[in-house]
Amino acid sequence: MRQSHFLSGKSLPALACVFLLLLSATALTGCESTPEEIPPDLSRMEMFQRAQEAADRNQWNLALRYYREFSRRFPEDRGAIMEARYEIAFISYKQKNYDEAREGFEAIIAAYEDEEARQGLPEWPLVLAGRLLEIIEERTGGTEAGAGEATDGSGAEGSAADGAE
């Protein structure tokens, strides 16, 4: 009786490797898709720190959840909410969703136009939003559809927590 090549001794180690790779990929996907509970007792600082840590790990959805939950829990903290709004727009920028990032940065800039309303707000979201809008315009040629543009590696991008411009 003829043995199938698929089940021959040479194919079994390869099959085992494929199985292990699929199992690993499934495990990693399961970890990424499991939503992390946001503890109800987190302080403002802890919530921002966890959001930034998630962003540093490229866990964009988790970072967004933390920033949005922060805004919901602490609506009286206008300065920190502005920082969260910047970080949300910056995540869109990092994901090369330039249309959404542009909208977020433009909304931040608009919030600073009223001198009275800008009292108590940190200046850095305004400065960085303006700079990143310039970069988006350079990368997209001023068009609305720039989601697939490649980054230029200039190092001009970064979140405030990174200390980037």
PDB file of C-alpha atoms in Angstrom:
ATOM      1  CA  MET A   1       0.000   0.000   0.000  1.00  0.00           C
ATOM      2  CA  ARG A   2       1.326   3.395  -0.921  1.00  0.00           C
ATOM      3  CA  GLN A   3       1.781   5.976   1.859  1.00  0.00           C
ATOM      4  CA  SER A   4       0.482   9.474   1.263  1.00  0.00           C
ATOM      5  CA  HIS A   5       3.225  12.108   0.953  1.00  0.00           C
ATOM      6  CA  PHE A   6       1.219  14.328   3.284  1.00  0.00           C
ATOM      7  CA  LEU A   7       1.546  11.816   6.116  1.00  0.00           C
ATOM      8  CA  SER A   8       5.097  10.738   5.375  1.00  0.00           C
ATOM      9  CA  GLY A   9       7.768  11.090   8.029  1.00  0.00           C
ATOM     10  CA  LYS A  10       9.175  14.209   6.312  1.00  0.00           C
ATOM     11  CA  SER A  11       5.858  16.034   6.342  1.00  0.00           C
ATOM     12  CA  LEU A  12       4.952  15.430   9.963  1.00  0.00           C
ATOM     13  CA  PRO A  13       7.499  17.878  11.425  1.00  0.00           C
ATOM     14  CA  ALA A  14       6.391  20.512   8.934  1.00  0.00           C
ATOM     15  CA  LEU A  15       2.755  19.840   9.786  1.00  0.00           C
ATOM     16  CA  ALA A  16       3.574  20.168  13.500  1.00  0.00           C
ATOM     17  CA  CYS A  17       5.280  23.510  12.850  1.00  0.00           C
ATOM     18  CA  VAL A  18       2.288  24.798  10.891  1.00  0.00           C
ATOM     19  CA  PHE A  19      -0.043  23.661  13.663  1.00  0.00           C
ATOM     20  CA  LEU A  20       2.053  25.425  16.321  1.00  0.00           C
ATOM     21  CA  LEU A  21       2.161  28.630  14.260  1.00  0.00           C
ATOM     22  CA  LEU A  22      -1.611  28.582  13.818  1.00  0.00           C
ATOM     23  CA  LEU A  23      -2.100  27.920  17.514  1.00  0.00           C
ATOM     24  CA  SER A  24       0.221  30.804  18.430  1.00  0.00           C
ATOM     25  CA  ALA A  25      -1.510  33.171  16.033  1.00  0.00           C
ATOM     26  CA  THR A  26      -4.891  32.209  17.449  1.00  0.00           C
ATOM     27  CA  ALA A  27      -3.679  32.782  20.999  1.00  0.00           C
ATOM     28  CA  LEU A  28      -2.251  36.202  20.132  1.00  0.00           C
ATOM     29  CA  THR A  29      -5.403  37.225  18.300  1.00  0.00           C
ATOM     30  CA  GLY A  30      -7.482  36.126  21.272  1.00  0.00           C
ATOM     31  CA  CYS A  31      -5.422  38.274  23.633  1.00  0.00           C
ATOM     32  CA  GLU A  32      -5.710  41.333  21.403  1.00  0.00           C
ATOM     33  CA  SER A  33      -9.447  41.039  20.916  1.00  0.00           C
ATOM     34  CA  THR A  34     -10.293  40.526  24.582  1.00  0.00           C
ATOM     35  CA  PRO A  35     -11.431  43.895  25.897  1.00  0.00           C
ATOM     36  CA  GLU A  36      -9.643  45.035  29.004  1.00  0.00           C
ATOM     37  CA  GLU A  37     -11.939  46.230  31.768  1.00  0.00           C
ATOM     38  CA  ILE A  38     -11.299  49.797  32.808  1.00  0.00           C
ATOM     39  CA  PRO A  39     -11.339  49.790  36.600  1.00  0.00           C
ATOM     40  CA  PRO A  40     -13.883  52.251  38.016  1.00  0.00           C
ATOM     41  CA  ASP A  41     -11.518  53.539  40.707  1.00  0.00           C
ATOM     42  CA  LEU A  42      -8.642  54.732  38.516  1.00  0.00           C
ATOM     43  CA  SER A  43      -7.363  58.211  39.188  1.00  0.00           C
ATOM     44  CA  ARG A  44      -6.986  60.721  36.354  1.00  0.00           C
ATOM     45  CA  MET A  45      -3.255  60.102  36.246  1.00  0.00           C
ATOM     46  CA  GLU A  46      -3.609  56.316  36.257  1.00  0.00           C
ATOM     47  CA  MET A  47      -6.154  56.417  33.453  1.00  0.00           C
ATOM     48  CA  PHE A  48      -3.931  58.600  31.272  1.00  0.00           C
ATOM     49  CA  GLN A  49      -0.913  56.435  32.046  1.00  0.00           C
ATOM     50  CA  ARG A  50      -2.761  53.268  31.011  1.00  0.00           C
ATOM     51  CA  ALA A  51      -3.997  54.943  27.843  1.00  0.00           C
ATOM     52  CA  GLN A  52      -0.451  55.960  26.952  1.00  0.00           C
ATOM     53  CA  GLU A  53       0.916  52.496  27.750  1.00  0.00           C
ATOM     54  CA  ALA A  54      -1.708  50.946  25.458  1.00  0.00           C
ATOM     55  CA  ALA A  55      -0.768  53.399  22.700  1.00  0.00           C
ATOM     56  CA  ASP A  56       2.919  52.601  23.210  1.00  0.00           C
ATOM     57  CA  ARG A  57       2.047  48.925  22.599  1.00  0.00           C
ATOM     58  CA  ASN A  58       0.072  49.923  19.470  1.00  0.00           C
ATOM     59  CA  GLN A  59      -3.129  48.785  21.154  1.00  0.00           C
ATOM     60  CA  TRP A  60      -4.993  51.646  19.562  1.00  0.00           C
ATOM     61  CA  ASN A  61      -8.538  50.552  20.422  1.00  0.00           C
ATOM     62  CA  LEU A  62      -7.683  50.104  24.084  1.00  0.00           C
ATOM     63  CA  ALA A  63      -5.944  53.482  24.212  1.00  0.00           C
ATOM     64  CA  LEU A  64      -8.982  55.113  22.604  1.00  0.00           C
ATOM     65  CA  ARG A  65     -11.271  53.471  25.150  1.00  0.00           C
ATOM     66  CA  TYR A  66      -9.188  54.868  28.007  1.00  0.00           C
ATOM     67  CA  TYR A  67      -9.080  58.405  26.545  1.00  0.00           C
ATOM     68  CA  ARG A  68     -12.804  58.407  25.817  1.00  0.00           C
ATOM     69  CA  GLU A  69     -13.642  56.974  29.235  1.00  0.00           C
ATOM     70  CA  PHE A  70     -11.457  59.644  30.813  1.00  0.00           C
ATOM     71  CA  SER A  71     -13.495  62.341  29.077  1.00  0.00           C
ATOM     72  CA  ARG A  72     -16.705  60.735  30.286  1.00  0.00           C
ATOM     73  CA  ARG A  73     -15.557  60.341  33.904  1.00  0.00           C
ATOM     74  CA  PHE A  74     -13.835  63.685  34.358  1.00  0.00           C
ATOM     75  CA  PRO A  75     -15.761  66.248  32.251  1.00  0.00           C
ATOM     76  CA  GLU A  76     -14.762  69.132  34.535  1.00  0.00           C
ATOM     77  CA  ASP A  77     -11.046  68.692  33.745  1.00  0.00           C
ATOM     78  CA  ARG A  78     -11.010  70.784  30.545  1.00  0.00           C
ATOM     79  CA  GLY A  79      -7.246  70.786  30.182  1.00  0.00           C
ATOM     80  CA  ALA A  80      -6.912  67.032  30.446  1.00  0.00           C
ATOM     81  CA  ILE A  81      -9.877  66.515  28.131  1.00  0.00           C
ATOM     82  CA  MET A  82      -8.107  68.668  25.547  1.00  0.00           C
ATOM     83  CA  GLU A  83      -5.042  66.465  25.987  1.00  0.00           C
ATOM     84  CA  ALA A  84      -7.212  63.368  25.488  1.00  0.00           C
ATOM     85  CA  ARG A  85      -8.736  64.912  22.353  1.00  0.00           C
ATOM     86  CA  TYR A  86      -5.241  65.492  21.000  1.00  0.00           C
ATOM     87  CA  GLU A  87      -4.209  61.910  21.757  1.00  0.00           C
ATOM     88  CA  ILE A  88      -7.343  60.561  20.048  1.00  0.00           C
ATOM     89  CA  ALA A  89      -6.568  62.592  16.907  1.00  0.00           C
ATOM     90  CA  PHE A  90      -2.922  61.539  17.134  1.00  0.00           C
ATOM     91  CA  ILE A  91      -3.905  57.856  17.178  1.00  0.00           C
ATOM     92  CA  SER A  92      -5.831  58.448  13.930  1.00  0.00           C
ATOM     93  CA  TYR A  93      -2.698  60.079  12.546  1.00  0.00           C
ATOM     94  CA  LYS A  94      -0.513  57.139  13.596  1.00  0.00           C
ATOM     95  CA  GLN A  95      -2.964  54.777  11.904  1.00  0.00           C
ATOM     96  CA  LYS A  96      -2.650  56.910   8.747  1.00  0.00           C
ATOM     97  CA  ASN A  97      -6.331  57.783   8.930  1.00  0.00           C
ATOM     98  CA  TYR A  98      -5.497  61.325   7.895  1.00  0.00           C
ATOM     99  CA  ASP A  99      -9.074  62.476   7.273  1.00  0.00           C
ATOM    100  CA  GLU A 100     -10.123  61.621  10.819  1.00  0.00           C
ATOM    101  CA  ALA A 101      -6.885  63.010  12.262  1.00  0.00           C
ATOM    102  CA  ARG A 102      -7.350  66.244  10.306  1.00  0.00           C
ATOM    103  CA  GLU A 103     -10.868  66.645  11.708  1.00  0.00           C
ATOM    104  CA  GLY A 104      -9.626  66.081  15.265  1.00  0.00           C
ATOM    105  CA  PHE A 105      -6.721  68.507  14.948  1.00  0.00           C
ATOM    106  CA  GLU A 106      -8.903  71.161  13.314  1.00  0.00           C
ATOM    107  CA  ALA A 107     -11.444  70.833  16.149  1.00  0.00           C
ATOM    108  CA  ILE A 108      -8.637  71.327  18.683  1.00  0.00           C
ATOM    109  CA  ILE A 109      -7.424  74.452  16.906  1.00  0.00           C
ATOM    110  CA  ALA A 110     -10.983  75.794  16.722  1.00  0.00           C
ATOM    111  CA  ALA A 111     -11.378  75.318  20.479  1.00  0.00           C
ATOM    112  CA  TYR A 112      -8.456  77.716  21.051  1.00  0.00           C
ATOM    113  CA  GLU A 113      -9.824  80.509  18.848  1.00  0.00           C
ATOM    114  CA  ASP A 114     -11.947  82.012  21.629  1.00  0.00           C
ATOM    115  CA  GLU A 115      -9.597  83.733  24.082  1.00  0.00           C
ATOM    116  CA  GLU A 116     -11.973  83.243  26.994  1.00  0.00           C
ATOM    117  CA  ALA A 117     -12.569  79.553  26.249  1.00  0.00           C
ATOM    118  CA  ARG A 118      -8.844  78.823  25.954  1.00  0.00           C
ATOM    119  CA  GLN A 119      -8.126  80.016  29.507  1.00  0.00           C
ATOM    120  CA  GLY A 120      -6.750  77.123  31.540  1.00  0.00           C
ATOM    121  CA  LEU A 121      -6.030  74.953  28.521  1.00  0.00           C
ATOM    122  CA  PRO A 122      -2.485  73.714  27.933  1.00  0.00           C
ATOM    123  CA  GLU A 123      -0.817  75.238  24.866  1.00  0.00           C
ATOM    124  CA  TRP A 124       0.923  72.093  23.617  1.00  0.00           C
ATOM    125  CA  PRO A 125      -2.175  70.461  22.009  1.00  0.00           C
ATOM    126  CA  LEU A 126      -2.673  73.625  19.932  1.00  0.00           C
ATOM    127  CA  VAL A 127       0.982  73.736  18.852  1.00  0.00           C
ATOM    128  CA  LEU A 128       1.219  70.011  18.031  1.00  0.00           C
ATOM    129  CA  ALA A 129      -2.160  69.934  16.274  1.00  0.00           C
ATOM    130  CA  GLY A 130      -1.003  72.755  14.008  1.00  0.00           C
ATOM    131  CA  ARG A 131       2.286  71.027  13.247  1.00  0.00           C
ATOM    132  CA  LEU A 132       0.648  67.685  12.516  1.00  0.00           C
ATOM    133  CA  LEU A 133      -1.898  69.352  10.241  1.00  0.00           C
ATOM    134  CA  GLU A 134       1.047  70.713   8.245  1.00  0.00           C
ATOM    135  CA  ILE A 135       2.556  67.213   8.030  1.00  0.00           C
ATOM    136  CA  ILE A 136      -0.787  65.751   6.926  1.00  0.00           C
ATOM    137  CA  GLU A 137      -1.032  68.405   4.206  1.00  0.00           C
ATOM    138  CA  GLU A 138       2.516  67.570   3.034  1.00  0.00           C
ATOM    139  CA  ARG A 139       1.781  63.837   2.955  1.00  0.00           C
ATOM    140  CA  THR A 140      -1.584  64.070   1.268  1.00  0.00           C
ATOM    141  CA  GLY A 141      -0.974  67.059  -0.960  1.00  0.00           C
ATOM    142  CA  GLY A 142      -3.859  68.800   0.757  1.00  0.00           C
ATOM    143  CA  THR A 143      -6.355  66.187  -0.387  1.00  0.00           C
ATOM    144  CA  GLU A 144      -8.990  64.684   1.848  1.00  0.00           C
ATOM    145  CA  ALA A 145      -8.086  61.126   0.838  1.00  0.00           C
ATOM    146  CA  GLY A 146      -4.676  60.476   2.326  1.00  0.00           C
ATOM    147  CA  ALA A 147      -5.246  57.390   4.417  1.00  0.00           C
ATOM    148  CA  GLY A 148      -2.766  55.243   2.520  1.00  0.00           C
ATOM    149  CA  GLU A 149       0.181  57.633   2.426  1.00  0.00           C
ATOM    150  CA  ALA A 150       3.486  56.389   3.753  1.00  0.00           C
ATOM    151  CA  THR A 151       5.294  58.076   6.592  1.00  0.00           C
ATOM    152  CA  ASP A 152       8.506  59.888   5.824  1.00  0.00           C
ATOM    153  CA  GLY A 153      10.332  58.924   9.007  1.00  0.00           C
ATOM    154  CA  SER A 154      11.113  62.559   9.799  1.00  0.00           C
ATOM    155  CA  GLY A 155      10.623  61.997  13.496  1.00  0.00           C
ATOM    156  CA  ALA A 156       8.315  65.001  13.710  1.00  0.00           C
ATOM    157  CA  GLU A 157       5.450  62.860  14.865  1.00  0.00           C
ATOM    158  CA  GLY A 158       4.786  61.893  18.439  1.00  0.00           C
ATOM    159  CA  SER A 159       2.439  62.193  21.314  1.00  0.00           C
ATOM    160  CA  ALA A 160       2.953  64.628  24.097  1.00  0.00           C
ATOM    161  CA  ALA A 161       3.933  61.783  26.371  1.00  0.00           C
ATOM    162  CA  ASP A 162       6.759  60.975  23.943  1.00  0.00           C
ATOM    163  CA  GLY A 163       8.008  64.530  24.268  1.00  0.00           C
ATOM    164  CA  ALA A 164       7.859  64.867  20.504  1.00  0.00           C
ATOM    165  CA  GLU A 165       7.177  68.044  18.608  1.00  0.00           C
TER     166      GLU A 165
END
